Amino acid sequence: MIWISAMSTVSKASPLSSGNRVGKDQAVAQLLRPLDRFLDAPEVTELSICRPGEVWTKTFEGWQVHEVPELTEPFLQALITAIIVYNGVAPKSVNYVVLPGGQRGTIAQAPAVIDGTLSFLIRKHSLVVKTLEELDAEGAFDTFTDVSFNKPSAEEANHYLTVQDFTRLEPFEVELLKLKRDGTIREFLEKCVLYKRNIIIAGKTGSGKTTFARSLIEKVPPEERIITIEDVHELFLPNHPNRVHMLYGYGAGRVSADECLAACMRQSPDRIFLAELRGNEAWEYLNSLNTGHPGSITTTHANNALQTFERCATLIKKSDVGRQLEMEMIKLVLYTTIDVVLFFKDRKLVEVFYDPIFSKSKMA
């Protein structure tokens, strides 16, 4: 009866009707009730359903399994169908979805998984915006490795202020090198934002990339005009009143990330923040940083700081534009455009790459 009621509510309304949206919210919310205690638990970061009758939850202590007898096979099929309809996408073997509460989900059904099984993973996002000072006090910056190729001493860095070629450093670059060399990482990060360095935050899923990005963005002067591009709204910017949040997606009636980026360029942003580099938009995003919009902060998945360049180059090469570009050309643009790479693991900064000497040498 729950399945019939929920699906009737979802299927009758028009996609353009606000009443339809409310109906879809209510239908999905009703079916999510067996998961509410996990969705509402602040310590839970992810939920996974692999089979009827049980839920796996992930906290900072690891994975735990819970019996949930309400999650019968028919109930799960009703829940999955309602969520797919709510997102306005066609049911496929793999669907990427968003729940009414903003949580991200990945649904995999046969033939993507063994016939008769399923995988439904929900990633929760934190609503808390921590300051860099709070992260510093929690030890997030206590231990990191400088993986830059050039690590000049104070004397060597000052020498680069006077050289007569592309490797000549600006005074602010020498200042940033000193802060990194001295290990005063919080001040280094603050100054990177102030001096409009282009920053990529890398790490695996759940490593703390988005949490840190929000903290770093808070160091942007509040009078600047910021436009964010996200698939799920997580960059809140509570202290930046002149802000625009653009959303992209893959369902009917949604716009793509590169369409959002094209529109963004016509809205006079001081800074553009793309939540995650992942597809066709990567090349155009890099171009935007070289056409009057420096000071970007974005995230991507990578195994370490240096591998981030390879990861981004591969993403670009797979895109429609990238197929027409040489790999060396793509890497050259990355090396000369991305100033700082910060690699996170287990919500701690573990690697820093900032090497203006290397970057400038690529321009020679």
Tab-separated table of C-alpha atoms in Angstrom:
chain	number	residue	atom	x	y	z
A	1	MET	CA	0.000	0.000	0.000
A	2	ILE	CA	2.854	2.416	0.743
A	3	TRP	CA	4.370	1.703	-2.661
A	4	ILE	CA	1.115	2.310	-4.533
A	5	SER	CA	0.386	5.500	-2.639
A	6	ALA	CA	3.879	6.881	-3.090
A	7	MET	CA	4.126	6.115	-6.772
A	8	SER	CA	0.651	7.483	-7.451
A	9	THR	CA	1.657	10.743	-5.821
A	10	VAL	CA	4.868	10.953	-7.808
A	11	SER	CA	3.521	10.090	-11.226
A	12	LYS	CA	0.485	12.360	-11.525
A	13	ALA	CA	1.966	15.825	-11.231
A	14	SER	CA	3.501	17.999	-13.927
A	15	PRO	CA	7.301	18.480	-13.820
A	16	LEU	CA	6.798	22.256	-13.860
A	17	SER	CA	4.294	22.344	-11.024
A	18	SER	CA	5.398	23.489	-7.569
A	19	GLY	CA	2.702	21.248	-6.178
A	20	ASN	CA	4.332	18.369	-8.016
A	21	ARG	CA	7.645	19.116	-6.320
A	22	VAL	CA	5.974	19.102	-2.907
A	23	GLY	CA	4.242	15.845	-3.772
A	24	LYS	CA	7.511	14.258	-4.791
A	25	ASP	CA	9.201	15.514	-1.615
A	26	GLN	CA	6.449	14.008	0.514
A	27	ALA	CA	6.493	10.682	-1.323
A	28	VAL	CA	10.238	10.264	-0.977
A	29	ALA	CA	10.234	11.542	2.621
A	30	GLN	CA	7.603	8.964	3.557
A	31	LEU	CA	9.642	6.147	2.068
A	32	LEU	CA	12.844	7.407	3.708
A	33	ARG	CA	11.386	7.211	7.225
A	34	PRO	CA	13.127	3.911	8.074
A	35	LEU	CA	16.419	5.706	7.361
A	36	ASP	CA	15.631	8.914	9.252
A	37	ARG	CA	17.527	7.919	12.397
A	38	PHE	CA	20.679	7.488	10.316
A	39	LEU	CA	20.124	10.554	8.143
A	40	ASP	CA	19.568	12.665	11.275
A	41	ALA	CA	22.579	11.293	13.193
A	42	PRO	CA	25.368	13.905	12.964
A	43	GLU	CA	28.106	11.301	13.366
A	44	VAL	CA	26.957	9.334	10.296
A	45	THR	CA	28.594	10.452	7.043
A	46	GLU	CA	27.447	7.703	4.647
A	47	LEU	CA	24.712	5.062	4.423
A	48	SER	CA	24.847	1.932	2.292
A	49	ILE	CA	22.099	-0.568	1.486
A	50	CYS	CA	23.384	-3.742	-0.161
A	51	ARG	CA	20.505	-6.110	0.599
A	52	PRO	CA	17.025	-6.045	2.157
A	53	GLY	CA	16.711	-5.718	5.915
A	54	GLU	CA	19.988	-3.995	6.773
A	55	VAL	CA	21.789	-0.671	6.533
A	56	TRP	CA	25.515	-0.016	6.800
A	57	THR	CA	26.528	3.350	8.255
A	58	LYS	CA	29.916	5.032	8.173
A	59	THR	CA	31.210	7.255	10.967
A	60	PHE	CA	34.718	8.413	11.837
A	61	GLU	CA	35.109	5.055	13.612
A	62	GLY	CA	34.372	3.025	10.472
A	63	TRP	CA	31.441	0.981	9.120
A	64	GLN	CA	28.676	-0.564	11.239
A	65	VAL	CA	25.676	-2.682	10.212
A	66	HIS	CA	22.116	-2.201	11.522
A	67	GLU	CA	19.045	-4.373	11.133
A	68	VAL	CA	16.125	-2.511	9.534
A	69	PRO	CA	13.365	-5.081	8.907
A	70	GLU	CA	11.114	-2.505	7.193
A	71	LEU	CA	13.491	-2.510	4.225
A	72	THR	CA	11.944	-5.432	2.399
A	73	GLU	CA	12.739	-6.002	-1.261
A	74	PRO	CA	9.406	-4.497	-2.479
A	75	PHE	CA	9.891	-1.514	-0.158
A	76	LEU	CA	13.405	-0.882	-1.477
A	77	GLN	CA	12.185	-1.043	-5.058
A	78	ALA	CA	9.478	1.490	-4.218
A	79	LEU	CA	12.022	3.761	-2.534
A	80	ILE	CA	14.464	3.575	-5.431
A	81	THR	CA	11.748	4.195	-8.025
A	82	ALA	CA	10.406	7.194	-6.087
A	83	ILE	CA	13.880	8.722	-5.780
A	84	ILE	CA	14.597	8.253	-9.488
A	85	VAL	CA	11.270	9.877	-10.416
A	86	TYR	CA	11.943	12.683	-7.915
A	87	ASN	CA	15.198	13.421	-9.756
A	88	GLY	CA	13.477	13.478	-13.144
A	89	VAL	CA	15.829	10.938	-14.692
A	90	ALA	CA	15.196	7.717	-16.568
A	91	PRO	CA	15.809	4.532	-14.574
A	92	LYS	CA	19.123	2.949	-15.565
A	93	SER	CA	21.417	0.330	-14.123
A	94	VAL	CA	23.312	3.204	-12.448
A	95	ASN	CA	21.597	6.438	-11.367
A	96	TYR	CA	23.162	9.424	-9.598
A	97	VAL	CA	20.517	11.129	-7.488
A	98	VAL	CA	19.894	13.806	-4.881
A	99	LEU	CA	17.525	13.330	-1.940
A	100	PRO	CA	15.089	16.038	-0.760
A	101	GLY	CA	17.496	16.869	2.065
A	102	GLY	CA	20.332	17.521	-0.391
A	103	GLN	CA	22.218	14.291	0.235
A	104	ARG	CA	23.864	12.668	-2.793
A	105	GLY	CA	23.057	9.105	-3.748
A	106	THR	CA	24.286	6.427	-6.126
A	107	ILE	CA	21.883	3.633	-7.076
A	108	ALA	CA	23.191	0.535	-8.859
A	109	GLN	CA	20.923	-2.261	-10.062
A	110	ALA	CA	21.363	-5.224	-12.406
A	111	PRO	CA	23.173	-5.543	-14.748
A	112	ALA	CA	25.585	-3.149	-12.986
A	113	VAL	CA	25.448	-5.487	-9.955
A	114	ILE	CA	24.702	-9.194	-9.615
A	115	ASP	CA	21.146	-10.027	-10.619
A	116	GLY	CA	18.800	-9.922	-7.630
A	117	THR	CA	21.014	-7.506	-5.653
A	118	LEU	CA	21.353	-3.730	-5.457
A	119	SER	CA	23.608	-1.006	-4.126
A	120	PHE	CA	22.244	2.252	-2.757
A	121	LEU	CA	24.795	4.583	-1.173
A	122	ILE	CA	23.887	7.935	0.384
A	123	ARG	CA	26.517	10.564	1.151
A	124	LYS	CA	25.514	13.169	3.725
A	125	HIS	CA	26.927	16.662	3.601
A	126	SER	CA	27.770	18.749	6.624
A	127	LEU	CA	25.950	22.048	7.095
A	128	VAL	CA	28.703	23.338	9.380
A	129	VAL	CA	31.121	25.936	8.045
A	130	LYS	CA	34.279	25.749	10.151
A	131	THR	CA	36.868	28.493	10.138
A	132	LEU	CA	40.495	27.850	9.264
A	133	GLU	CA	41.261	28.723	12.865
A	134	GLU	CA	38.965	25.933	14.074
A	135	LEU	CA	40.482	23.413	11.676
A	136	ASP	CA	43.946	24.484	12.803
A	137	ALA	CA	42.973	23.998	16.460
A	138	GLU	CA	41.684	20.512	15.606
A	139	GLY	CA	45.095	19.591	14.187
A	140	ALA	CA	44.089	19.508	10.518
A	141	PHE	CA	47.367	21.188	9.478
A	142	ASP	CA	49.747	19.673	12.034
A	143	THR	CA	51.597	17.275	9.730
A	144	PHE	CA	52.087	17.815	6.027
A	145	THR	CA	54.758	17.161	3.426
A	146	ASP	CA	55.932	19.781	0.958
A	147	VAL	CA	56.030	17.938	-2.384
A	148	SER	CA	57.066	20.959	-4.474
A	149	PHE	CA	59.968	20.378	-6.871
A	150	ASN	CA	61.764	23.598	-5.868
A	151	LYS	CA	62.167	24.437	-2.178
A	152	PRO	CA	64.382	27.520	-2.201
A	153	SER	CA	66.020	28.930	0.890
A	154	ALA	CA	65.337	32.548	1.811
A	155	GLU	CA	68.507	33.636	0.005
A	156	GLU	CA	67.663	31.621	-3.109
A	157	ALA	CA	64.093	32.912	-3.203
A	158	ASN	CA	65.254	36.519	-2.913
A	159	HIS	CA	67.634	35.917	-5.822
A	160	TYR	CA	64.628	35.129	-8.023
A	161	LEU	CA	63.294	38.639	-7.388
A	162	THR	CA	65.951	40.070	-9.693
A	163	VAL	CA	66.472	37.476	-12.431
A	164	GLN	CA	65.693	38.712	-15.931
A	165	ASP	CA	63.649	35.810	-17.288
A	166	PHE	CA	60.301	34.071	-16.838
A	167	THR	CA	61.332	32.592	-13.479
A	168	ARG	CA	61.476	36.000	-11.789
A	169	LEU	CA	59.334	35.943	-8.659
A	170	GLU	CA	57.024	38.632	-7.354
A	171	PRO	CA	57.404	39.764	-3.728
A	172	PHE	CA	54.141	38.078	-2.708
A	173	GLU	CA	55.430	34.770	-4.132
A	174	VAL	CA	58.577	35.024	-2.027
A	175	GLU	CA	56.337	35.731	0.972
A	176	LEU	CA	54.251	32.617	0.296
A	177	LEU	CA	57.384	30.489	-0.098
A	178	LYS	CA	58.613	31.712	3.280
A	179	LEU	CA	55.314	30.899	4.999
A	180	LYS	CA	55.377	27.405	3.498
A	181	ARG	CA	59.033	26.924	4.408
A	182	ASP	CA	58.381	28.046	7.995
A	183	GLY	CA	55.392	25.714	8.341
A	184	THR	CA	52.969	28.539	9.160
A	185	ILE	CA	50.410	26.812	7.011
A	186	ARG	CA	47.251	28.589	8.145
A	187	GLU	CA	48.717	31.982	7.283
A	188	PHE	CA	50.034	30.506	4.022
A	189	LEU	CA	46.512	29.394	3.103
A	190	GLU	CA	44.978	32.743	4.031
A	191	LYS	CA	47.518	34.619	1.922
A	192	CYS	CA	46.998	32.241	-1.022
A	193	VAL	CA	43.340	33.275	-1.023
A	194	LEU	CA	44.148	36.964	-0.558
A	195	TYR	CA	46.673	36.898	-3.426
A	196	LYS	CA	44.168	35.105	-5.679
A	197	ARG	CA	46.141	31.924	-6.203
A	198	ASN	CA	44.283	29.161	-8.060
A	199	ILE	CA	43.834	26.254	-5.671
A	200	ILE	CA	42.844	22.613	-6.168
A	201	ILE	CA	41.898	20.556	-3.123
A	202	ALA	CA	42.447	16.858	-3.838
A	203	GLY	CA	41.643	13.624	-2.036
A	204	LYS	CA	39.356	10.647	-2.097
A	205	THR	CA	35.646	10.653	-1.273
A	206	GLY	CA	35.101	11.605	2.372
A	207	SER	CA	38.588	13.042	2.865
A	208	GLY	CA	37.274	16.465	3.904
A	209	LYS	CA	37.716	18.352	0.617
A	210	THR	CA	34.370	20.164	0.658
A	211	THR	CA	34.560	21.015	4.362
A	212	PHE	CA	37.979	22.573	3.837
A	213	ALA	CA	36.880	24.369	0.658
A	214	ARG	CA	34.098	26.091	2.597
A	215	SER	CA	36.583	27.163	5.265
A	216	LEU	CA	39.022	28.508	2.695
A	217	ILE	CA	36.334	30.412	0.794
A	218	GLU	CA	35.456	32.262	3.993
A	219	LYS	CA	38.834	34.022	3.687
A	220	VAL	CA	37.734	35.706	0.453
A	221	PRO	CA	37.047	39.415	1.123
A	222	PRO	CA	33.290	39.750	1.764
A	223	GLU	CA	32.831	42.550	-0.777
A	224	GLU	CA	33.802	40.305	-3.705
A	225	ARG	CA	31.168	38.889	-6.066
A	226	ILE	CA	31.297	35.084	-6.040
A	227	ILE	CA	29.572	32.592	-8.324
A	228	THR	CA	29.573	28.904	-7.428
A	229	ILE	CA	28.870	26.010	-9.801
A	230	GLU	CA	27.718	22.797	-8.097
A	231	ASP	CA	25.620	19.713	-8.695
A	232	VAL	CA	24.539	19.700	-5.033
A	233	HIS	CA	24.465	22.935	-3.049
A	234	GLU	CA	27.222	22.661	-0.434
A	235	LEU	CA	29.163	25.940	-0.743
A	236	PHE	CA	26.970	28.159	1.414
A	237	LEU	CA	28.953	31.455	1.644
A	238	PRO	CA	27.042	32.898	4.623
A	239	ASN	CA	29.335	35.951	4.799
A	240	HIS	CA	29.343	36.892	1.105
A	241	PRO	CA	26.091	38.693	0.251
A	242	ASN	CA	26.979	39.296	-3.421
A	243	ARG	CA	26.801	35.639	-4.415
A	244	VAL	CA	25.110	33.479	-7.029
A	245	HIS	CA	24.758	29.704	-6.718
A	246	MET	CA	24.413	27.887	-10.045
A	247	LEU	CA	23.367	24.236	-10.163
A	248	TYR	CA	23.968	21.689	-12.887
A	249	GLY	CA	22.619	18.184	-13.323
A	250	TYR	CA	21.948	15.361	-15.710
A	251	GLY	CA	18.162	14.939	-15.651
A	252	ALA	CA	15.462	16.356	-17.887
A	253	GLY	CA	15.398	20.141	-17.801
A	254	ARG	CA	18.771	20.447	-16.034
A	255	VAL	CA	21.705	22.408	-17.436
A	256	SER	CA	25.232	21.064	-17.794
A	257	ALA	CA	28.289	22.269	-15.885
A	258	ASP	CA	29.787	23.865	-18.988
A	259	GLU	CA	26.495	25.678	-19.682
A	260	CYS	CA	26.602	27.028	-16.124
A	261	LEU	CA	30.197	28.096	-16.660
A	262	ALA	CA	29.338	29.903	-19.907
A	263	ALA	CA	26.499	31.748	-18.148
A	264	CYS	CA	28.741	32.475	-15.193
A	265	MET	CA	31.286	34.261	-17.401
A	266	ARG	CA	28.566	36.748	-18.404
A	267	GLN	CA	27.617	37.631	-14.827
A	268	SER	CA	30.674	39.679	-13.797
A	269	PRO	CA	32.126	37.364	-11.133
A	270	ASP	CA	35.191	38.343	-9.141
A	271	ARG	CA	35.776	34.660	-8.450
A	272	ILE	CA	34.330	31.421	-9.782
A	273	PHE	CA	34.206	28.365	-7.550
A	274	LEU	CA	33.536	25.066	-9.305
A	275	ALA	CA	32.688	22.504	-6.642
A	276	GLU	CA	34.435	19.634	-8.423
A	277	LEU	CA	36.458	19.118	-11.587
A	278	ARG	CA	35.068	16.012	-13.203
A	279	GLY	CA	34.167	16.306	-16.902
A	280	ASN	CA	33.759	18.416	-20.031
A	281	GLU	CA	33.806	21.662	-18.062
A	282	ALA	CA	37.421	21.232	-16.863
A	283	TRP	CA	39.092	22.836	-19.895
A	284	GLU	CA	36.733	25.809	-20.052
A	285	TYR	CA	37.163	26.264	-16.321
A	286	LEU	CA	40.938	26.497	-16.716
A	287	ASN	CA	40.464	29.023	-19.518
A	288	SER	CA	38.262	31.141	-17.252
A	289	LEU	CA	41.135	31.406	-14.767
A	290	ASN	CA	43.339	32.845	-17.504
A	291	THR	CA	40.777	35.398	-18.680
A	292	GLY	CA	40.429	37.676	-15.688
A	293	HIS	CA	38.989	35.372	-13.026
A	294	PRO	CA	41.912	34.137	-10.872
A	295	GLY	CA	41.607	33.135	-7.241
A	296	SER	CA	39.626	29.968	-7.841
A	297	ILE	CA	39.087	27.098	-5.428
A	298	THR	CA	37.932	23.711	-6.702
A	299	THR	CA	38.205	20.041	-5.744
A	300	THR	CA	38.964	16.775	-7.494
A	301	HIS	CA	39.651	13.133	-6.741
A	302	ALA	CA	43.314	12.113	-6.786
A	303	ASN	CA	45.723	9.826	-4.936
A	304	ASN	CA	48.251	12.529	-4.030
A	305	ALA	CA	49.106	16.151	-4.741
A	306	LEU	CA	51.394	15.606	-7.736
A	307	GLN	CA	49.065	13.059	-9.295
A	308	THR	CA	46.381	15.762	-9.302
A	309	PHE	CA	47.916	17.282	-12.430
A	310	GLU	CA	47.787	13.916	-14.212
A	311	ARG	CA	44.231	13.360	-13.013
A	312	CYS	CA	43.050	16.740	-14.318
A	313	ALA	CA	44.896	16.247	-17.601
A	314	THR	CA	43.175	12.888	-18.082
A	315	LEU	CA	39.766	14.429	-17.368
A	316	ILE	CA	40.383	17.117	-19.952
A	317	LYS	CA	41.739	14.663	-22.532
A	318	LYS	CA	38.539	12.606	-22.278
A	319	SER	CA	36.348	15.639	-22.977
A	320	ASP	CA	35.113	16.698	-26.406
A	321	VAL	CA	37.570	19.600	-26.538
A	322	GLY	CA	40.416	17.636	-24.982
A	323	ARG	CA	40.420	14.977	-27.687
A	324	GLN	CA	41.670	17.641	-30.085
A	325	LEU	CA	44.499	18.764	-27.769
A	326	GLU	CA	47.924	17.237	-27.213
A	327	MET	CA	48.476	15.864	-23.717
A	328	GLU	CA	51.615	17.971	-23.294
A	329	MET	CA	49.652	21.111	-24.144
A	330	ILE	CA	47.021	20.231	-21.539
A	331	LYS	CA	49.681	19.647	-18.876
A	332	LEU	CA	51.430	22.896	-19.760
A	333	VAL	CA	48.224	24.856	-19.181
A	334	LEU	CA	47.659	23.035	-15.886
A	335	TYR	CA	51.213	23.676	-14.653
A	336	THR	CA	50.997	27.377	-15.479
A	337	THR	CA	47.435	27.922	-14.233
A	338	ILE	CA	47.100	25.888	-11.029
A	339	ASP	CA	49.201	27.530	-8.325
A	340	VAL	CA	48.473	25.411	-5.256
A	341	VAL	CA	47.479	21.780	-4.742
A	342	LEU	CA	46.384	20.675	-1.268
A	343	PHE	CA	45.965	16.933	-0.720
A	344	PHE	CA	43.705	15.778	2.119
A	345	LYS	CA	43.402	12.374	3.762
A	346	ASP	CA	41.161	11.541	6.721
A	347	ARG	CA	40.240	15.240	7.007
A	348	LYS	CA	43.851	16.317	7.455
A	349	LEU	CA	46.176	18.181	5.109
A	350	VAL	CA	48.961	15.737	4.236
A	351	GLU	CA	50.621	17.226	1.110
A	352	VAL	CA	51.188	20.750	-0.213
A	353	PHE	CA	52.374	21.722	-3.675
A	354	TYR	CA	53.266	25.366	-4.293
A	355	ASP	CA	56.126	25.908	-6.726
A	356	PRO	CA	56.058	29.218	-8.616
A	357	ILE	CA	59.595	28.592	-9.916
A	358	PHE	CA	58.472	25.370	-11.607
A	359	SER	CA	55.327	27.022	-12.937
A	360	LYS	CA	57.181	29.986	-14.396
A	361	SER	CA	59.866	27.768	-15.934
A	362	LYS	CA	57.130	26.171	-18.049
A	363	MET	CA	56.470	29.564	-19.663
A	364	ALA	CA	60.039	29.905	-20.896
